[in-house]
Amino acid sequence: KHSSGRVRNERMDSYLQGNISPVFHKLLPCLLSRSFRVGVATFADSYRAPVGYVAGEDLVRQHFKHYFDNDYKDVVPIVAAYPANYQDEAHFSAIGLTGPMPNSKEYHLRLLAQQFGLEPPQVALVDDDKNNILAAREHKHPTVLVRDRDGLMVSDLVEPI
């Protein structure tokens, strides 16, 4: 379920209830226990988030802490950036880009690949936005399209788009 990248502090508890699919709840610890490297590429971005909201990396870490009793801070890197915030030179150059951030998770995946020391074919994207999936494929990333609005389901892992 989407938060639009931010959640009011006072609504955080109710937002966290039931917000991660049971499959993801089981998958993340399983992947980590098998020495897979896991990163999060999210459009949730604390830049320009109003006062009184949890956003960006903090939002993801709170999800982790709530569902897994661990924020995975030392294990799971998070790249949190909303492309619309990085379209003018002052903003995109501040994060090391030479042009506007693409409206996909290309930037996020590139940073995660660099952090892990991996090539694009070794960094998969699991996402519910078909445009992000298509852009990732253009850069040779394996992909999994999440079809259900309730989150990742087993069928997403075994059925091609």
Coordinates of C-alpha atoms in Angstrom, one line a residue:
K1 CA 0.0 0.0 0.0
H2 CA 1.4 3.4 -0.9
S3 CA 2.0 6.2 1.5
S4 CA 2.9 8.7 -1.2
G5 CA 6.3 8.7 0.5
R6 CA 5.3 10.1 3.8
V7 CA 3.1 9.5 6.8
R8 CA 1.9 11.9 9.5
N9 CA 3.6 11.1 12.8
E10 CA 0.2 10.6 14.6
R11 CA -1.0 8.1 11.9
M12 CA 2.2 6.0 11.8
D13 CA 0.9 3.2 14.1
S14 CA -2.2 2.6 12.1
Y15 CA -0.3 2.9 8.9
L16 CA 2.1 0.2 9.9
Q17 CA -0.6 -2.3 10.7
G18 CA -0.9 -4.6 7.7
N19 CA 1.2 -2.5 5.4
I20 CA 3.7 -5.2 4.4
S21 CA 2.6 -8.3 2.6
P22 CA 3.0 -11.7 4.4
V23 CA 5.3 -12.8 1.5
F24 CA 7.7 -9.9 2.0
H25 CA 7.6 -10.4 5.7
K26 CA 8.9 -13.9 5.2
L27 CA 11.1 -13.2 2.2
L28 CA 13.4 -10.4 3.6
P29 CA 14.7 -12.4 6.6
C30 CA 15.0 -15.5 4.4
L31 CA 17.1 -13.7 1.8
L32 CA 19.3 -12.1 4.4
S33 CA 19.9 -15.4 6.2
R34 CA 21.1 -16.9 2.9
S35 CA 23.6 -14.1 2.4
F36 CA 21.7 -12.3 -0.3
R37 CA 22.3 -8.6 -0.4
V38 CA 19.1 -6.6 -0.1
G39 CA 18.7 -2.9 -0.7
V40 CA 15.6 -0.6 -0.9
A41 CA 15.0 1.7 -3.8
T42 CA 12.1 4.0 -2.9
F43 CA 10.6 7.2 -4.1
A44 CA 9.7 8.0 -0.4
D45 CA 11.9 11.1 0.1
S46 CA 12.4 13.2 3.3
Y47 CA 13.4 16.1 1.1
R48 CA 10.5 18.6 1.1
A49 CA 8.5 16.4 3.5
P50 CA 6.3 18.6 5.7
V51 CA 7.0 19.0 9.4
G52 CA 5.2 16.3 11.4
Y53 CA 5.7 13.6 8.7
V54 CA 7.9 10.5 8.6
A55 CA 9.4 10.1 5.2
G56 CA 12.3 8.7 3.2
E57 CA 14.8 6.3 4.9
D58 CA 13.2 6.9 8.3
L59 CA 9.8 5.6 7.0
V60 CA 11.4 2.4 5.7
R61 CA 13.4 1.9 8.9
Q62 CA 10.3 2.3 10.9
H63 CA 8.6 -0.4 8.7
F64 CA 11.5 -2.7 9.3
K65 CA 11.6 -2.1 13.1
H66 CA 7.8 -2.7 13.3
Y67 CA 7.7 -5.8 11.2
F68 CA 11.0 -7.4 11.9
D69 CA 12.1 -6.0 15.3
N70 CA 15.2 -4.8 13.5
D71 CA 15.8 -1.7 11.4
Y72 CA 18.5 -3.5 9.4
K73 CA 20.5 -0.2 9.4
D74 CA 23.8 -2.0 9.0
V75 CA 22.6 -4.6 6.6
V76 CA 20.0 -3.0 4.2
P77 CA 21.0 0.2 2.4
I78 CA 18.1 2.5 1.4
V79 CA 18.2 4.9 -1.5
A80 CA 15.2 7.3 -1.0
A81 CA 14.8 9.9 -3.7
Y82 CA 11.8 11.2 -5.5
P83 CA 12.7 12.2 -9.1
A84 CA 10.5 15.3 -9.2
N85 CA 12.7 16.8 -6.4
Y86 CA 15.9 16.5 -8.5
Q87 CA 15.0 18.1 -11.8
D88 CA 16.9 21.4 -11.5
E89 CA 20.7 21.7 -11.5
A90 CA 21.1 22.8 -7.9
H91 CA 19.3 19.7 -6.7
F92 CA 20.5 17.0 -9.1
S93 CA 24.1 18.1 -8.9
A94 CA 23.9 18.1 -5.1
I95 CA 23.4 14.3 -5.2
G96 CA 26.0 13.7 -7.9
L97 CA 23.9 13.7 -11.0
T98 CA 24.9 15.5 -14.2
G99 CA 21.3 15.9 -15.3
P100 CA 17.8 15.6 -14.0
M101 CA 17.0 12.4 -12.2
P102 CA 15.1 10.0 -14.5
N103 CA 11.5 9.3 -13.6
S104 CA 12.3 5.7 -12.7
K105 CA 14.5 3.9 -10.2
E106 CA 17.5 3.9 -12.5
Y107 CA 19.4 6.2 -10.1
H108 CA 18.5 4.1 -7.1
L109 CA 19.6 0.9 -8.7
R110 CA 22.9 2.4 -9.9
L111 CA 23.7 3.5 -6.3
L112 CA 22.8 0.1 -4.8
A113 CA 24.9 -1.7 -7.4
Q114 CA 27.8 0.6 -6.6
Q115 CA 27.4 0.1 -2.8
F116 CA 27.3 -3.7 -3.3
G117 CA 30.1 -3.8 -5.9
L118 CA 27.8 -5.5 -8.4
E119 CA 26.9 -5.2 -12.0
P120 CA 23.3 -4.4 -13.1
P121 CA 22.4 -8.1 -14.0
Q122 CA 23.2 -8.9 -10.4
V123 CA 20.8 -6.3 -8.9
A124 CA 17.1 -7.2 -9.2
L125 CA 14.2 -4.7 -8.8
V126 CA 10.9 -5.9 -7.2
D127 CA 8.4 -3.1 -7.9
D128 CA 4.7 -2.4 -8.5
D129 CA 5.3 0.2 -11.1
K130 CA 5.5 -1.1 -14.7
N131 CA 7.5 2.0 -15.8
N132 CA 10.2 1.3 -13.1
I133 CA 10.3 -2.4 -14.3
L134 CA 10.7 -1.4 -17.9
A135 CA 13.4 1.1 -17.2
A136 CA 15.3 -1.4 -15.0
R137 CA 15.1 -4.0 -17.8
E138 CA 16.6 -1.4 -20.2
H139 CA 19.6 -1.3 -17.9
K140 CA 19.9 -5.1 -17.7
H141 CA 18.4 -5.5 -14.2
P142 CA 16.3 -8.6 -13.5
T143 CA 12.8 -7.6 -12.4
V144 CA 9.7 -8.8 -10.6
L145 CA 6.5 -6.9 -11.1
V146 CA 4.3 -6.8 -8.0
R147 CA 0.7 -7.1 -9.4
D148 CA -1.4 -7.1 -6.3
R149 CA -2.1 -3.8 -4.5
D150 CA -1.7 -5.7 -1.2
G151 CA 1.9 -6.2 -2.0
L152 CA 4.3 -9.0 -3.0
M153 CA 2.6 -12.4 -3.6
V154 CA 4.2 -15.7 -4.4
S155 CA 2.6 -15.6 -7.9
D156 CA 4.7 -12.4 -8.6
L157 CA 7.9 -14.5 -8.1
V158 CA 6.9 -17.3 -10.5
E159 CA 4.7 -15.7 -13.2
P160 CA 6.3 -13.7 -16.0
I161 CA 4.7 -10.4 -17.0

